[in-house]
Tab-separated table of C-alpha atoms in Angstrom:
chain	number	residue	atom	x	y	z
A	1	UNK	CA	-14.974	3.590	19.823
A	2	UNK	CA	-11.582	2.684	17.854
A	3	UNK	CA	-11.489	5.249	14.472
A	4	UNK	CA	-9.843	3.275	11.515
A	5	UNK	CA	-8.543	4.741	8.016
A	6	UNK	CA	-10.150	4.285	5.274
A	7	UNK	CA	-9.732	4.827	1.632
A	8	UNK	CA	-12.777	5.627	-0.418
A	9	UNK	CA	-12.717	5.965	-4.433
A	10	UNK	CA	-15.345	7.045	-6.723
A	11	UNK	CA	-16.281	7.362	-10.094
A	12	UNK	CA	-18.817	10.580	-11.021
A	13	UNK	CA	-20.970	10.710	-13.858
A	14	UNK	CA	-18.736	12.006	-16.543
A	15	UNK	CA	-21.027	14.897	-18.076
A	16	UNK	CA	-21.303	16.584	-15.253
A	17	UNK	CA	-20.514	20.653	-14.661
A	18	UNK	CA	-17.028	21.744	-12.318
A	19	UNK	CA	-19.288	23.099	-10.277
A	20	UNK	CA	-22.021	20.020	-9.796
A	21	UNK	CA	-18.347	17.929	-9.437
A	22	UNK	CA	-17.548	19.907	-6.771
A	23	UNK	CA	-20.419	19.660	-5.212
A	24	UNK	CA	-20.726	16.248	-4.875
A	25	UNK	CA	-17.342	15.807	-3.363
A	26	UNK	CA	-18.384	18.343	-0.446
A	27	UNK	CA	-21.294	16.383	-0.013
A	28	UNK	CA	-19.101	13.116	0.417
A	29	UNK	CA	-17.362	15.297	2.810
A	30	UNK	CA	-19.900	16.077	4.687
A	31	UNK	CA	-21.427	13.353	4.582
A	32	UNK	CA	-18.494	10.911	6.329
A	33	UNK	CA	-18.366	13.722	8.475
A	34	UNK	CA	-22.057	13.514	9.790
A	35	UNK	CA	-21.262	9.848	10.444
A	36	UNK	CA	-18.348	10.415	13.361
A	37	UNK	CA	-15.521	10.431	10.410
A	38	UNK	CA	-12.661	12.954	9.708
A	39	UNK	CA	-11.319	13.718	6.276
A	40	UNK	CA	-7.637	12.906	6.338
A	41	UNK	CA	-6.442	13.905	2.698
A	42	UNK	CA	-8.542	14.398	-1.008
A	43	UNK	CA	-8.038	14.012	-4.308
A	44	UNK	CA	-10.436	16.638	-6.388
A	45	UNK	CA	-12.040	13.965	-9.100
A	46	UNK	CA	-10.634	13.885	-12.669
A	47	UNK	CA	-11.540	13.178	-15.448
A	48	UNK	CA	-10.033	9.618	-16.449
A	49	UNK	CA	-10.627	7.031	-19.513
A	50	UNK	CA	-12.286	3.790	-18.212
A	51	UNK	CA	-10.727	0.325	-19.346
A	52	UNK	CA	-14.349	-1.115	-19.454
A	53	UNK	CA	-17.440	0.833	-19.658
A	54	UNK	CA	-19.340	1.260	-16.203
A	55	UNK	CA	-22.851	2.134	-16.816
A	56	UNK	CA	-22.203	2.432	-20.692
A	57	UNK	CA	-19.653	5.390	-19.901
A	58	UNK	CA	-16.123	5.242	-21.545
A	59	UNK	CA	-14.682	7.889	-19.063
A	60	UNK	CA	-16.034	9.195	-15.456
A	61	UNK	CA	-14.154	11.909	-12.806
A	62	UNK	CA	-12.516	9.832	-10.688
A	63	UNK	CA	-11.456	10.781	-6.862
A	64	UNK	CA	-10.434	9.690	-3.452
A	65	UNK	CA	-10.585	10.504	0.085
A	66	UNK	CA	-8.795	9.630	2.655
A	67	UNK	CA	-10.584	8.770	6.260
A	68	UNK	CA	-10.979	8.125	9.287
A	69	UNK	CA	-14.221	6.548	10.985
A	70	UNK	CA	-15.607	4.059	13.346
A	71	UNK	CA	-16.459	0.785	11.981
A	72	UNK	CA	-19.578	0.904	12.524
A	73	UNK	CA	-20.340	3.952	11.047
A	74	UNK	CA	-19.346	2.264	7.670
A	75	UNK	CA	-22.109	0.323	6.202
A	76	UNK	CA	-24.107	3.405	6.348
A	77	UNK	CA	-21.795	5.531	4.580
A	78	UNK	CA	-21.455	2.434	1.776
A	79	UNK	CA	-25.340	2.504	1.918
A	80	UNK	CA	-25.810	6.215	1.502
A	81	UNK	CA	-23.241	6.485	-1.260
A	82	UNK	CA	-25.511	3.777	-3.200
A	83	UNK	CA	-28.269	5.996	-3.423
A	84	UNK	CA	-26.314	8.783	-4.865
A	85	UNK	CA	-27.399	8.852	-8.662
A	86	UNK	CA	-24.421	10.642	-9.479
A	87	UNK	CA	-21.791	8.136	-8.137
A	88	UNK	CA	-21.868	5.531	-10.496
A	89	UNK	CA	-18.998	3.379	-8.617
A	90	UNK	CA	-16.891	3.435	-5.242
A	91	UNK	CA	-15.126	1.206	-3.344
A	92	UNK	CA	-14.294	1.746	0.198
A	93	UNK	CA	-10.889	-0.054	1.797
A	94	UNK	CA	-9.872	-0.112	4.787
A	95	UNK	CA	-6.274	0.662	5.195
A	96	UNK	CA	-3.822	-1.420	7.304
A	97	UNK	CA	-2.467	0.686	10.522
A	98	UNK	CA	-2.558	3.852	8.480
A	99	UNK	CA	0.101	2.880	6.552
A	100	UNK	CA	0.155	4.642	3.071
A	101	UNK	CA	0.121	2.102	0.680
A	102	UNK	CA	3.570	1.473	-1.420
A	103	UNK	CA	2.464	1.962	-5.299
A	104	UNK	CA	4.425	0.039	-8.035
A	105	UNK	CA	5.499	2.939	-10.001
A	106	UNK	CA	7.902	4.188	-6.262
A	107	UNK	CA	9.228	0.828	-5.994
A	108	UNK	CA	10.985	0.556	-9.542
A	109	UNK	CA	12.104	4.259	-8.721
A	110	UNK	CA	14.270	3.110	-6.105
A	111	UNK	CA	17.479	2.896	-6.894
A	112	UNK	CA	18.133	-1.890	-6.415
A	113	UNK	CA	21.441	-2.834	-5.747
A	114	UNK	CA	22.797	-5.433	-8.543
A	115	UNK	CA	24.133	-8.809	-8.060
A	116	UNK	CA	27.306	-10.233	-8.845
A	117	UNK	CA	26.987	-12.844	-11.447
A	118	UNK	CA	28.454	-16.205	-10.497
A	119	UNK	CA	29.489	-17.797	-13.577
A	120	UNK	CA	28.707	-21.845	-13.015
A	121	UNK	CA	31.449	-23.653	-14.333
A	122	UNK	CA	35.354	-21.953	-13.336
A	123	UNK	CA	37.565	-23.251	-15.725
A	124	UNK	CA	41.354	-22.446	-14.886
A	125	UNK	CA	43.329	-20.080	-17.146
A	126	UNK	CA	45.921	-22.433	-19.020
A	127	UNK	CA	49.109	-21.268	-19.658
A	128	UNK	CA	50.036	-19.456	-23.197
A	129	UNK	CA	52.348	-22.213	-25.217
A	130	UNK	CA	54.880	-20.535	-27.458
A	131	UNK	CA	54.948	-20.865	-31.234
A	132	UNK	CA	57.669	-23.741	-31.142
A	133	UNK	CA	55.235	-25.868	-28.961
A	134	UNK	CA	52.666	-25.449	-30.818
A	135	UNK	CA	54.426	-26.148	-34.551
A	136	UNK	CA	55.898	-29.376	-31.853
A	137	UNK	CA	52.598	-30.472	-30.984
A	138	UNK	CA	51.210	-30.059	-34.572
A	139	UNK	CA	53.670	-31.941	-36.278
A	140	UNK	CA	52.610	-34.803	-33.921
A	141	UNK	CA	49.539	-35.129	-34.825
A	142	UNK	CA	50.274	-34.685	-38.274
A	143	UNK	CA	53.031	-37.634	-38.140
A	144	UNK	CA	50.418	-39.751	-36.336
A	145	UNK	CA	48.065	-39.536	-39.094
C-alpha cells in the first residue's frame, strides 16, 4: 500500500504538567506508529494564546507532527485521537507530494525584483526660450489686450 504525508496539529489541555505534555506526544507517536505510519519531523507542543476560546480555554500547547501513513490507516488514527480527553483539537492534512508547504512570512523575505514605472502620458521636453522671447511674447499679449 502507497504511504502518504501527512500533517497532524493539536491543541493539549493547557494546565497540564511538562511531563503529562510529553507524554501525550509519545503516545501520538506511538500511536501513528502502531497504525503502519512513520514519524517524519515534530514540533514539542507550546504553549500558545488562542484567538477564540476552544473548550472555554484562552490558551492550549500546541504541536505538530509530521507523517507518513497509508490511507487507510487514517480514519482510525482521527478516531483514536477523538477519544483522547486531553486533546481538545487536531486537524490532520494531507500534504501534496511531500512538498513542505511555502508559509507567508518566507515569501515576503525574499528579496522581489521592482518594476519600472511607465509613466502614461510622454510629453516632449520643449526647448528653454531666452529672456528676450519671453519679454517678446509677453508684450504680445499684453498689446492684444
Amino acid at each position: 500500500m502507497e504511504t502518504i504525508t501527512y500533517e497532524l496539529g493539536y491543541h493539549l489541555q493547557p494546565d497540564m504538567e511538562e511531563t503529562e505534555v510529553r507524554s501525550s506526544a509519545q503516545k501520538l507517536q506511538e500511536m501513528i506508529i502502531r497504525y503502519d505510519g512513520s514519524i517524519v519531523s515534530s514540533s514539542e507542543p507550546k504553549r500558545t494564546h488562542l484567538s477564540y476560546q476552544i473548550k472555554h480555554k484562552n490558551y492550549a500547547r500546541f504541536g505538530t507532527f509530521d507523517f507518513t501513513a497509508p490511507a487507510d490507516s487514517i480514519e482510525k488514527i482521527n478516531s483514536e485521537i477523538k477519544l483522547q480527553n486531553h486533546i481538545i483539537r487536531h486537524i490532520i492534512i494531507k500534504k501534496e507530494g511531500g512538498k513542505e508547504l511555502k508559509t507567508l512570512g518566507i515569501r515576503r523575505a525574499a528579496e522581489m525584483p521592482l518594476r519600472q514605472r511607465q509613466s502614461i502620458r510622454e510629453t516632449p521636453a520643449e526647448p528653454a526660450q531666452s529672456e528676450q522671447q519671453i519679454e517678446k511674447e509677453l508684450e504680445k499679449v499684453i498689446e492684444g489686450l
